[in-house]
Amino acid sequence: MHEGDLVLLSGADRKPAIVRMQPGQEYQTHHGVLSHDAVIGSRWGESVQTHLGYAYTILPPSLDEMIRDVHRATQIIYPKEIGYMLMKMNIGPGTHVLEAGTGSGGLTLALARMVQPDGHVYSYEARPDIQATAQKNLERVGLDAYVTFKVRDAEDGFDETGLDAVILDVREPWLLLQQAHAALRGGGFFCSLVPTVNQVGVLLRNLELRSFGFTEVEELMLRPYKAVPARLRPVDRMIAHTGYLIFARALLAGTPVPVAEPEDMDDTEDDL
Amino acid sequence: MHEGDLVLLSGADRKPAIVRMQPGQEYQTHHGVLSHDAVIGSRWGESVQTHLGYAYTILPPSLDEMIRDVHRATQIIYPKEIGYMLMKMNIGPGTHVLEAGTGSGGLTLALARMVQPDGHVYSYEARPDIQATAQKNLERVGLDAYVTFKVRDAEDGFDETGLDAVILDVREPWLLLQQAHAALRGGGFFCSLVPTVNQVGVLLRNLELRSFGFTEVEELMLRPYKAVPARLRPVDRMIAHTGYLIFARALLAGTPVPVAEPEDMDDTEDDL
Amino acid sequence: MHEGDLVLLSGADRKPAIVRMQPGQEYQTHHGVLSHDAVIGSRWGESVQTHLGYAYTILPPSLDEMIRDVHRATQIIYPKEIGYMLMKMNIGPGTHVLEAGTGSGGLTLALARMVQPDGHVYSYEARPDIQATAQKNLERVGLDAYVTFKVRDAEDGFDETGLDAVILDVREPWLLLQQAHAALRGGGFFCSLVPTVNQVGVLLRNLELRSFGFTEVEELMLRPYKAVPARLRPVDRMIAHTGYLIFARALLAGTPVPVAEPEDMDDTEDDL
Amino acid sequence: MHEGDLVLLSGADRKPAIVRMQPGQEYQTHHGVLSHDAVIGSRWGESVQTHLGYAYTILPPSLDEMIRDVHRATQIIYPKEIGYMLMKMNIGPGTHVLEAGTGSGGLTLALARMVQPDGHVYSYEARPDIQATAQKNLERVGLDAYVTFKVRDAEDGFDETGLDAVILDVREPWLLLQQAHAALRGGGFFCSLVPTVNQVGVLLRNLELRSFGFTEVEELMLRPYKAVPARLRPVDRMIAHTGYLIFARALLAGTPVPVAEPEDMDDTEDDL
């Protein structure tokens, strides 16, 4: 590996750290001091030891690990939801996407990783201190070049238009629907993540009024297992809830929203 | 919109279709004939009607929708799992990733979308007929340039080395671990998706023997809601199971695998 | 086995039927005719054949199977929820419990089975035709002696007082809280099952106003597996939602409702 | 209320206690001393205060609360699984049921509550110290009269025959299948709860060999919500796993086990 590389130091304590390697520097762990030079001098997938003999394996960090490693100014959006957003909103190389608010920058980081080289992320946040933390989180992993940070109350509107996707990660996303619609291209992707069913209800009612259609509400549950082949079983506890994902599409004003044909409400009967 | 654009035609019947628009052509639907010229002449987010007056809204397709639209030669991997793989394996612009087997190409399509412009997908499949279907699915959405298809029994090994990630979507992934390790860079990302717990057990036992570490087993459950604000509730039925995701990292041969410190097996007690 | 016994006839088609055996009678199945005498002449756990040679195993019916076998006038409450209600409301031998409305009588049947010999079930239903169906369902399994059926709009109030438990299975349970409280003993158990989050919200707000406390909201998900040892895995589809269970306790009017100490809203953080 | 009553003392700290009220006695809480006489002198559903002014509401305990309150010698079976067992095995008034092993007696307590007055519970446990704890737990709630405790290694067999139901809560239930079958009536109900998929697999293979049929494997997930009407949402964390429930029926030796007709393995396709 080379100096300047971003490294995931992963030990037996299940508390990995992400560090950029610089010659001559040292990294303090709970299990002793690790010399950057020792890491730079070794190969990916190898283990290096602290002065106390604690072993860390040297790994390239995943996007999941980078997000879990951000300094938290706020609750973050979980990788499982972010990954699903990428699929549902076709966010990838070349995508121009806007998010409000920036928060800790976990989602920002993932978006910046995915839209490069010719896409871009526009990230709005009302509180400068919070956005400053997010910006540092992006700089730490070298992805800030793909993000334009703006400190602004999103209710004042967005500068961008014709965007491919808009993601609202705020307490009252329904207050920003007009602004989101104005920033989106026709048929553009909308998503919001909210923790309570009350917020889902209010958002759904307002999406109908603001020329959004094809609305979907979904939640994702992640269930980890104890990876012990002789005693394979789910872990004892899991996260019960991160939030509800609401997806929609920006329709041209005046476009009639297709009324979905009703499902059979009795279709659980025969499952009995 | 312009000719040659890939369009999602979405109506009230919840059976969207993805079509590439070409002047003078017609598209047959269950609800009448749609003229490509009418679509090309309209704007994204607008609705166009068939000769029977059935309305289709013109939308840019999401990656999720493209995957659901592939012609099926085999069971496909679901977008929720694919999105999570992207996060857990840092698959994005510039990534060089290998998959075996190709299957219907749903995963291949998603990988090709994400690794462009300078990454690449290497896709191995033993059955030529199946891979031919996948290749057509990629050509249909214009992503085949980012994929090298190879018809080969993966047990004969892979040509590539130093890859960032390897994904095994085969019935017996444990037979390909040596080949996968040889194709991966040090610390590279490994993933396999299997439907049964028996397969999880065999795979876990063999990962330990083949210099893979930091193994994780997880499953994702997607729960859709009926997006009716006045009667918000989950749908009646959901998919109970798609598969178990097994993630691991390629360690340099001889690198001691850190033994994770045990969790407290009684940590559910106080939840009572 | 003896004549008059209630028998579950269970074959390979996974469509068991519950029949009371009477000498000389015949039972028509999709797989041929079965003679009651043949069943009466055999032993529990044995198989008997139709005139077409289709085998049915003779089993005592479970409460779960009796409920799934009721003639449906309405959607029924699922056994998994009923079993949990028994535990959360201490419904068993000696319990006096009221339900509104009766519906198809699935819950009524389970309650009648459990409160005997000296407990009793009071079941209110506004529609006589629906209650008639339920009454037949109870008579069919010989449990009607433990139930008093009343055709009445529950808003007009209940005749009983000092009951151990009240269960509201109606569209607008919040309209019956005063009546439910009047029918309950001090500290008595309250439960309602509703399908939408909107109903949960309205019910919670009204419970606070009607001297109910210690309110809990829970949902149960049942995930069946394919019981094949060599390919053990969950089934492909499961029921995503049956309803939300709301439990509460009747407090003496004027008793201050303890305000639960807040949980740490950030307690998911360290799970990342 | 009267002296000798079993009372659930429930305060704002969500740590309820179950106490039998006896004149002149005092109950020590983390929030001060509570006089039994004060409780006896008040009514169900009322609140009484400790000498420090902390309020406890006086409630009749639910079966769920009694189980959660048992002194733990071992991990207990959760009320949600117990309630479902009652439904699936028709355990209620009059049922004769056997369990091995006794463990902390949580399940024993629930069974004893439900089979009275004329049913009975036979509970086997190899370790006398553990069974002694369970017996005390049953005496505490006055349900020991419905249970016969036996200290014995269950592999030595059971004394009873013709039982309605047998429940195995042991590490290796497959070693007790012959004994369980011998104790059951024809068509009798069998259930075992095991934490790992490995145990499920071994048990399923042996059930087929020991004249058990109609085997089912299921798991139950309980998801609690924060009962706040203005911010309704699931709690942050839930229990991810308690165990897998395996149900089966005792067939007469030699009775051919019906081979269930296969399900369509592709039936998830159209859900995409």
PDB file of N, CA and C in Angstrom, chain D residues 172-216:
ATOM      1  N   GLU D 172     -30.986 -30.848  22.942  1.00  0.00           N
ATOM      2  CA  GLU D 172     -30.996 -31.881  21.905  1.00  0.00           C
ATOM      3  C   GLU D 172     -32.322 -32.635  21.881  1.00  0.00           C
ATOM      4  N   PRO D 173     -33.384 -31.975  21.460  1.00  0.00           N
ATOM      5  CA  PRO D 173     -34.725 -32.586  21.512  1.00  0.00           C
ATOM      6  C   PRO D 173     -34.824 -33.879  20.697  1.00  0.00           C
ATOM      7  N   TRP D 174     -33.958 -34.038  19.685  1.00  0.00           N
ATOM      8  CA  TRP D 174     -34.029 -35.238  18.832  1.00  0.00           C
ATOM      9  C   TRP D 174     -33.709 -36.515  19.615  1.00  0.00           C
ATOM     10  N   LEU D 175     -33.059 -36.367  20.773  1.00  0.00           N
ATOM     11  CA  LEU D 175     -32.738 -37.547  21.588  1.00  0.00           C
ATOM     12  C   LEU D 175     -33.951 -38.034  22.375  1.00  0.00           C
ATOM     13  N   LEU D 176     -35.022 -37.220  22.385  1.00  0.00           N
ATOM     14  CA  LEU D 176     -36.189 -37.546  23.215  1.00  0.00           C
ATOM     15  C   LEU D 176     -37.440 -37.853  22.389  1.00  0.00           C
ATOM     16  N   LEU D 177     -37.287 -38.034  21.090  1.00  0.00           N
ATOM     17  CA  LEU D 177     -38.470 -38.186  20.241  1.00  0.00           C
ATOM     18  C   LEU D 177     -39.201 -39.500  20.500  1.00  0.00           C
ATOM     19  N   GLN D 178     -38.441 -40.577  20.715  1.00  0.00           N
ATOM     20  CA  GLN D 178     -39.080 -41.863  20.977  1.00  0.00           C
ATOM     21  C   GLN D 178     -39.874 -41.779  22.287  1.00  0.00           C
ATOM     22  N   GLN D 179     -39.243 -41.188  23.302  1.00  0.00           N
ATOM     23  CA  GLN D 179     -39.915 -41.038  24.586  1.00  0.00           C
ATOM     24  C   GLN D 179     -41.158 -40.139  24.451  1.00  0.00           C
ATOM     25  N   ALA D 180     -41.023 -39.074  23.672  1.00  0.00           N
ATOM     26  CA  ALA D 180     -42.154 -38.167  23.482  1.00  0.00           C
ATOM     27  C   ALA D 180     -43.303 -38.879  22.772  1.00  0.00           C
ATOM     28  N   HIS D 181     -42.964 -39.651  21.741  1.00  0.00           N
ATOM     29  CA  HIS D 181     -43.996 -40.363  20.986  1.00  0.00           C
ATOM     30  C   HIS D 181     -44.711 -41.376  21.878  1.00  0.00           C
ATOM     31  N   ALA D 182     -43.937 -42.047  22.742  1.00  0.00           N
ATOM     32  CA  ALA D 182     -44.524 -43.042  23.645  1.00  0.00           C
ATOM     33  C   ALA D 182     -45.474 -42.404  24.656  1.00  0.00           C
ATOM     34  N   ALA D 183     -45.209 -41.148  25.002  1.00  0.00           N
ATOM     35  CA  ALA D 183     -46.038 -40.467  26.001  1.00  0.00           C
ATOM     36  C   ALA D 183     -47.299 -39.862  25.391  1.00  0.00           C
ATOM     37  N   LEU D 184     -47.318 -39.696  24.065  1.00  0.00           N
ATOM     38  CA  LEU D 184     -48.430 -39.002  23.395  1.00  0.00           C
ATOM     39  C   LEU D 184     -49.544 -39.938  22.980  1.00  0.00           C
ATOM     40  N   ARG D 185     -50.766 -39.449  22.988  1.00  0.00           N
ATOM     41  CA  ARG D 185     -51.898 -40.141  22.396  1.00  0.00           C
ATOM     42  C   ARG D 185     -51.720 -40.128  20.882  1.00  0.00           C
ATOM     43  N   GLY D 186     -52.444 -40.933  20.179  1.00  0.00           N
ATOM     44  CA  GLY D 186     -52.387 -40.913  18.721  1.00  0.00           C
ATOM     45  C   GLY D 186     -52.797 -39.544  18.201  1.00  0.00           C
ATOM     46  N   GLY D 187     -52.007 -38.969  17.301  1.00  0.00           N
ATOM     47  CA  GLY D 187     -52.306 -37.648  16.755  1.00  0.00           C
ATOM     48  C   GLY D 187     -51.971 -36.515  17.689  1.00  0.00           C
ATOM     49  N   GLY D 188     -51.351 -36.852  18.838  1.00  0.00           N
ATOM     50  CA  GLY D 188     -51.036 -35.841  19.844  1.00  0.00           C
ATOM     51  C   GLY D 188     -50.097 -34.764  19.332  1.00  0.00           C
ATOM     52  N   PHE D 189     -50.098 -33.633  20.050  1.00  0.00           N
ATOM     53  CA  PHE D 189     -49.347 -32.452  19.617  1.00  0.00           C
ATOM     54  C   PHE D 189     -47.915 -32.459  20.154  1.00  0.00           C
ATOM     55  N   PHE D 190     -46.951 -32.212  19.254  1.00  0.00           N
ATOM     56  CA  PHE D 190     -45.556 -32.101  19.627  1.00  0.00           C
ATOM     57  C   PHE D 190     -45.049 -30.704  19.300  1.00  0.00           C
ATOM     58  N   CYS D 191     -44.208 -30.150  20.186  1.00  0.00           N
ATOM     59  CA  CYS D 191     -43.563 -28.870  19.892  1.00  0.00           C
ATOM     60  C   CYS D 191     -42.190 -28.832  20.532  1.00  0.00           C
ATOM     61  N   SER D 192     -41.257 -28.201  19.836  1.00  0.00           N
ATOM     62  CA  SER D 192     -39.950 -27.922  20.410  1.00  0.00           C
ATOM     63  C   SER D 192     -39.520 -26.531  19.975  1.00  0.00           C
ATOM     64  N   LEU D 193     -38.784 -25.845  20.855  1.00  0.00           N
ATOM     65  CA  LEU D 193     -38.275 -24.512  20.544  1.00  0.00           C
ATOM     66  C   LEU D 193     -36.758 -24.563  20.630  1.00  0.00           C
ATOM     67  N   VAL D 194     -36.075 -24.265  19.517  1.00  0.00           N
ATOM     68  CA  VAL D 194     -34.612 -24.295  19.507  1.00  0.00           C
ATOM     69  C   VAL D 194     -34.064 -22.997  18.917  1.00  0.00           C
ATOM     70  N   PRO D 195     -32.899 -22.550  19.405  1.00  0.00           N
ATOM     71  CA  PRO D 195     -32.367 -21.261  18.954  1.00  0.00           C
ATOM     72  C   PRO D 195     -31.624 -21.279  17.619  1.00  0.00           C
ATOM     73  N   THR D 196     -31.036 -22.410  17.226  1.00  0.00           N
ATOM     74  CA  THR D 196     -30.202 -22.398  16.014  1.00  0.00           C
ATOM     75  C   THR D 196     -30.827 -23.182  14.864  1.00  0.00           C
ATOM     76  N   VAL D 197     -30.447 -22.803  13.644  1.00  0.00           N
ATOM     77  CA  VAL D 197     -30.952 -23.510  12.462  1.00  0.00           C
ATOM     78  C   VAL D 197     -30.373 -24.916  12.394  1.00  0.00           C
ATOM     79  N   ASN D 198     -29.182 -25.093  12.968  1.00  0.00           N
ATOM     80  CA  ASN D 198     -28.592 -26.435  12.984  1.00  0.00           C
ATOM     81  C   ASN D 198     -29.479 -27.392  13.750  1.00  0.00           C
ATOM     82  N   GLN D 199     -29.979 -26.936  14.899  1.00  0.00           N
ATOM     83  CA  GLN D 199     -30.869 -27.783  15.701  1.00  0.00           C
ATOM     84  C   GLN D 199     -32.163 -28.077  14.946  1.00  0.00           C
ATOM     85  N   VAL D 200     -32.677 -27.071  14.239  1.00  0.00           N
ATOM     86  CA  VAL D 200     -33.898 -27.295  13.465  1.00  0.00           C
ATOM     87  C   VAL D 200     -33.684 -28.410  12.452  1.00  0.00           C
ATOM     88  N   GLY D 201     -32.536 -28.379  11.761  1.00  0.00           N
ATOM     89  CA  GLY D 201     -32.261 -29.382  10.745  1.00  0.00           C
ATOM     90  C   GLY D 201     -32.193 -30.793  11.313  1.00  0.00           C
ATOM     91  N   VAL D 202     -31.457 -30.950  12.401  1.00  0.00           N
ATOM     92  CA  VAL D 202     -31.327 -32.287  13.010  1.00  0.00           C
ATOM     93  C   VAL D 202     -32.684 -32.773  13.509  1.00  0.00           C
ATOM     94  N   LEU D 203     -33.440 -31.881  14.121  1.00  0.00           N
ATOM     95  CA  LEU D 203     -34.746 -32.272  14.648  1.00  0.00           C
ATOM     96  C   LEU D 203     -35.687 -32.711  13.519  1.00  0.00           C
ATOM     97  N   LEU D 204     -35.695 -31.947  12.429  1.00  0.00           N
ATOM     98  CA  LEU D 204     -36.576 -32.290  11.300  1.00  0.00           C
ATOM     99  C   LEU D 204     -36.237 -33.672  10.749  1.00  0.00           C
ATOM    100  N   ARG D 205     -34.941 -33.961  10.605  1.00  0.00           N
ATOM    101  CA  ARG D 205     -34.544 -35.267  10.059  1.00  0.00           C
ATOM    102  C   ARG D 205     -35.018 -36.392  10.973  1.00  0.00           C
ATOM    103  N   ASN D 206     -34.928 -36.186  12.288  1.00  0.00           N
ATOM    104  CA  ASN D 206     -35.302 -37.252  13.213  1.00  0.00           C
ATOM    105  C   ASN D 206     -36.808 -37.385  13.403  1.00  0.00           C
ATOM    106  N   LEU D 207     -37.526 -36.288  13.254  1.00  0.00           N
ATOM    107  CA  LEU D 207     -38.988 -36.376  13.375  1.00  0.00           C
ATOM    108  C   LEU D 207     -39.535 -37.334  12.319  1.00  0.00           C
ATOM    109  N   GLU D 208     -38.970 -37.253  11.113  1.00  0.00           N
ATOM    110  CA  GLU D 208     -39.438 -38.136  10.032  1.00  0.00           C
ATOM    111  C   GLU D 208     -39.227 -39.600  10.403  1.00  0.00           C
ATOM    112  N   LEU D 209     -38.149 -39.881  11.125  1.00  0.00           N
ATOM    113  CA  LEU D 209     -37.807 -41.280  11.456  1.00  0.00           C
ATOM    114  C   LEU D 209     -38.588 -41.810  12.644  1.00  0.00           C
ATOM    115  N   ARG D 210     -39.218 -40.915  13.418  1.00  0.00           N
ATOM    116  CA  ARG D 210     -39.859 -41.326  14.662  1.00  0.00           C
ATOM    117  C   ARG D 210     -41.371 -41.254  14.618  1.00  0.00           C
ATOM    118  N   SER D 211     -41.939 -41.427  13.403  1.00  0.00           N
ATOM    119  CA  SER D 211     -43.399 -41.449  13.255  1.00  0.00           C
ATOM    120  C   SER D 211     -44.079 -40.148  13.674  1.00  0.00           C
ATOM    121  N   PHE D 212     -43.420 -39.040  13.381  1.00  0.00           N
ATOM    122  CA  PHE D 212     -44.096 -37.759  13.520  1.00  0.00           C
ATOM    123  C   PHE D 212     -44.387 -37.214  12.125  1.00  0.00           C
ATOM    124  N   GLY D 213     -45.468 -36.487  11.969  1.00  0.00           N
ATOM    125  CA  GLY D 213     -45.816 -35.948  10.665  1.00  0.00           C
ATOM    126  C   GLY D 213     -46.406 -34.551  10.778  1.00  0.00           C
ATOM    127  N   PHE D 214     -46.790 -33.992   9.628  1.00  0.00           N
ATOM    128  CA  PHE D 214     -47.378 -32.645   9.581  1.00  0.00           C
ATOM    129  C   PHE D 214     -46.488 -31.627  10.298  1.00  0.00           C
ATOM    130  N   THR D 215     -45.192 -31.753  10.065  1.00  0.00           N
ATOM    131  CA  THR D 215     -44.213 -30.887  10.721  1.00  0.00           C
ATOM    132  C   THR D 215     -44.281 -29.467  10.166  1.00  0.00           C
ATOM    133  N   GLU D 216     -44.196 -28.494  11.052  1.00  0.00           N
ATOM    134  CA  GLU D 216     -44.154 -27.088  10.667  1.00  0.00           C
ATOM    135  C   GLU D 216     -43.016 -26.395  11.402  1.00  0.00           C
TER     136      GLU D 216
END
